[in-house]
Amino acid sequence: MAAAQREVWTGAQLRRLLIDRAGHELSSASISALMTKQPNQVKLETLAALCTALQCTPNDLIEIDTTPATQPVMSAQTQPVARAVGEQVNPAGRTPPPF
């Protein structure tokens, strides 16, 4: 959206801006991915280059959902198990085998 607001409509235009303004070169596939979908992760170096090339801030490029997560409902499999006094439990949460 930030690119479109700055009249950058194609990957080729964005690629030229990244090289000219930020000295940062990305592959055509990386540029295409940035233009067509929201990435799961972005290197800080790339984020800084995008901000320089598009003359914007990270807030213009990143949209974060700050809605609080709901508590998952515990199923019978994830419910805590009552243990006898002194019963040992290994770090994986299982009781040791009988001897």
mmCIF file of C-alpha atoms in Angstrom:
data_model
loop_
_atom_site.group_PDB
_atom_site.id
_atom_site.type_symbol
_atom_site.label_atom_id
_atom_site.label_comp_id
_atom_site.label_asym_id
_atom_site.label_seq_id
_atom_site.Cartn_x
_atom_site.Cartn_y
_atom_site.Cartn_z
ATOM 1 C CA MET A 1 0.000 0.000 0.000
ATOM 2 C CA ALA A 2 2.850 2.379 0.816
ATOM 3 C CA ALA A 3 4.318 1.802 -2.649
ATOM 4 C CA ALA A 4 1.006 2.521 -4.383
ATOM 5 C CA GLN A 5 0.556 5.717 -2.353
ATOM 6 C CA ARG A 6 3.905 6.838 -3.785
ATOM 7 C CA GLU A 7 2.961 5.934 -7.376
ATOM 8 C CA VAL A 8 5.147 2.798 -7.401
ATOM 9 C CA TRP A 9 3.039 0.276 -9.286
ATOM 10 C CA THR A 10 5.459 -2.380 -10.530
ATOM 11 C CA GLY A 11 8.212 -4.520 -9.133
ATOM 12 C CA ALA A 12 10.626 -3.004 -11.644
ATOM 13 C CA GLN A 13 9.906 0.480 -10.292
ATOM 14 C CA LEU A 14 10.420 -0.671 -6.711
ATOM 15 C CA ARG A 15 13.614 -2.483 -7.634
ATOM 16 C CA ARG A 16 15.041 0.667 -9.268
ATOM 17 C CA LEU A 17 14.133 2.768 -6.213
ATOM 18 C CA LEU A 18 15.776 0.278 -3.880
ATOM 19 C CA ILE A 19 18.986 0.347 -5.910
ATOM 20 C CA ASP A 20 19.027 4.097 -6.598
ATOM 21 C CA ARG A 21 17.969 5.424 -3.191
ATOM 22 C CA ALA A 22 19.094 2.707 -0.793
ATOM 23 C CA GLY A 23 21.839 0.831 -2.646
ATOM 24 C CA HIS A 24 19.977 -2.386 -1.857
ATOM 25 C CA GLU A 25 19.400 -5.083 -4.460
ATOM 26 C CA LEU A 26 16.730 -7.749 -4.128
ATOM 27 C CA SER A 27 15.999 -10.614 -6.491
ATOM 28 C CA SER A 28 13.037 -10.358 -8.822
ATOM 29 C CA ALA A 29 11.319 -13.130 -6.854
ATOM 30 C CA SER A 30 11.757 -11.216 -3.588
ATOM 31 C CA ILE A 31 10.405 -8.023 -5.136
ATOM 32 C CA SER A 32 7.442 -9.932 -6.571
ATOM 33 C CA ALA A 33 6.688 -11.469 -3.170
ATOM 34 C CA LEU A 34 6.772 -8.040 -1.519
ATOM 35 C CA MET A 35 4.416 -6.619 -4.143
ATOM 36 C CA THR A 36 1.865 -9.447 -4.098
ATOM 37 C CA LYS A 37 1.568 -10.748 -0.546
ATOM 38 C CA GLN A 38 2.285 -9.861 3.050
ATOM 39 C CA PRO A 39 5.578 -11.447 4.091
ATOM 40 C CA ASN A 40 5.858 -13.460 7.313
ATOM 41 C CA GLN A 41 9.284 -12.013 7.978
ATOM 42 C CA VAL A 42 11.530 -9.277 6.621
ATOM 43 C CA LYS A 43 15.210 -8.690 7.308
ATOM 44 C CA LEU A 44 15.857 -5.385 9.084
ATOM 45 C CA GLU A 45 18.274 -4.466 6.298
ATOM 46 C CA THR A 46 15.480 -4.907 3.730
ATOM 47 C CA LEU A 47 12.994 -2.992 5.885
ATOM 48 C CA ALA A 48 15.411 -0.088 6.213
ATOM 49 C CA ALA A 49 16.034 -0.113 2.452
ATOM 50 C CA LEU A 50 12.290 -0.119 1.723
ATOM 51 C CA CYS A 51 11.801 2.824 4.080
ATOM 52 C CA THR A 52 14.634 4.719 2.394
ATOM 53 C CA ALA A 53 13.451 3.893 -1.124
ATOM 54 C CA LEU A 54 9.804 4.756 -0.433
ATOM 55 C CA GLN A 55 10.653 7.634 1.927
ATOM 56 C CA CYS A 56 8.441 6.300 4.680
ATOM 57 C CA THR A 57 8.650 4.807 8.161
ATOM 58 C CA PRO A 58 8.293 1.163 9.204
ATOM 59 C CA ASN A 59 4.813 2.037 10.517
ATOM 60 C CA ASP A 60 3.801 2.817 6.934
ATOM 61 C CA LEU A 61 4.862 -0.668 5.839
ATOM 62 C CA ILE A 62 3.914 -2.907 8.751
ATOM 63 C CA GLU A 63 0.446 -3.515 10.072
ATOM 64 C CA ILE A 64 0.351 -5.348 13.379
ATOM 65 C CA ASP A 65 -2.744 -6.908 14.911
ATOM 66 C CA THR A 66 -2.670 -6.032 18.609
ATOM 67 C CA THR A 67 -5.919 -7.811 19.461
ATOM 68 C CA PRO A 68 -5.340 -9.832 22.633
ATOM 69 C CA ALA A 69 -5.180 -13.560 22.037
ATOM 70 C CA THR A 70 -7.916 -15.641 23.579
ATOM 71 C CA GLN A 71 -7.059 -18.326 26.101
ATOM 72 C CA PRO A 72 -7.138 -21.781 24.495
ATOM 73 C CA VAL A 73 -9.659 -24.184 25.979
ATOM 74 C CA MET A 74 -7.871 -27.066 27.666
ATOM 75 C CA SER A 75 -8.932 -30.477 26.414
ATOM 76 C CA ALA A 76 -8.847 -33.606 28.544
ATOM 77 C CA GLN A 77 -5.477 -34.412 26.969
ATOM 78 C CA THR A 78 -3.926 -31.104 28.035
ATOM 79 C CA GLN A 79 -5.519 -30.931 31.521
ATOM 80 C CA PRO A 80 -3.007 -31.148 34.371
ATOM 81 C CA VAL A 81 -2.862 -34.636 35.873
ATOM 82 C CA ALA A 82 -3.121 -35.098 39.639
ATOM 83 C CA ARG A 83 0.012 -36.768 41.009
ATOM 84 C CA ALA A 84 0.568 -38.703 44.213
ATOM 85 C CA VAL A 85 2.682 -37.033 46.878
ATOM 86 C CA GLY A 86 6.343 -37.687 46.153
ATOM 87 C CA GLU A 87 5.663 -39.056 42.647
ATOM 88 C CA GLN A 88 8.516 -38.132 40.342
ATOM 89 C CA VAL A 89 7.879 -36.519 36.961
ATOM 90 C CA ASN A 90 10.563 -36.116 34.314
ATOM 91 C CA PRO A 91 10.952 -32.800 32.401
ATOM 92 C CA ALA A 92 8.729 -34.061 29.562
ATOM 93 C CA GLY A 93 5.838 -34.292 32.032
ATOM 94 C CA ARG A 94 5.701 -38.097 32.093
ATOM 95 C CA THR A 95 6.121 -40.371 35.071
ATOM 96 C CA PRO A 96 9.117 -42.684 34.988
ATOM 97 C CA PRO A 97 8.516 -46.374 34.172
ATOM 98 C CA PRO A 98 8.032 -48.778 37.102
ATOM 99 C CA PHE A 99 11.092 -50.617 38.401
#
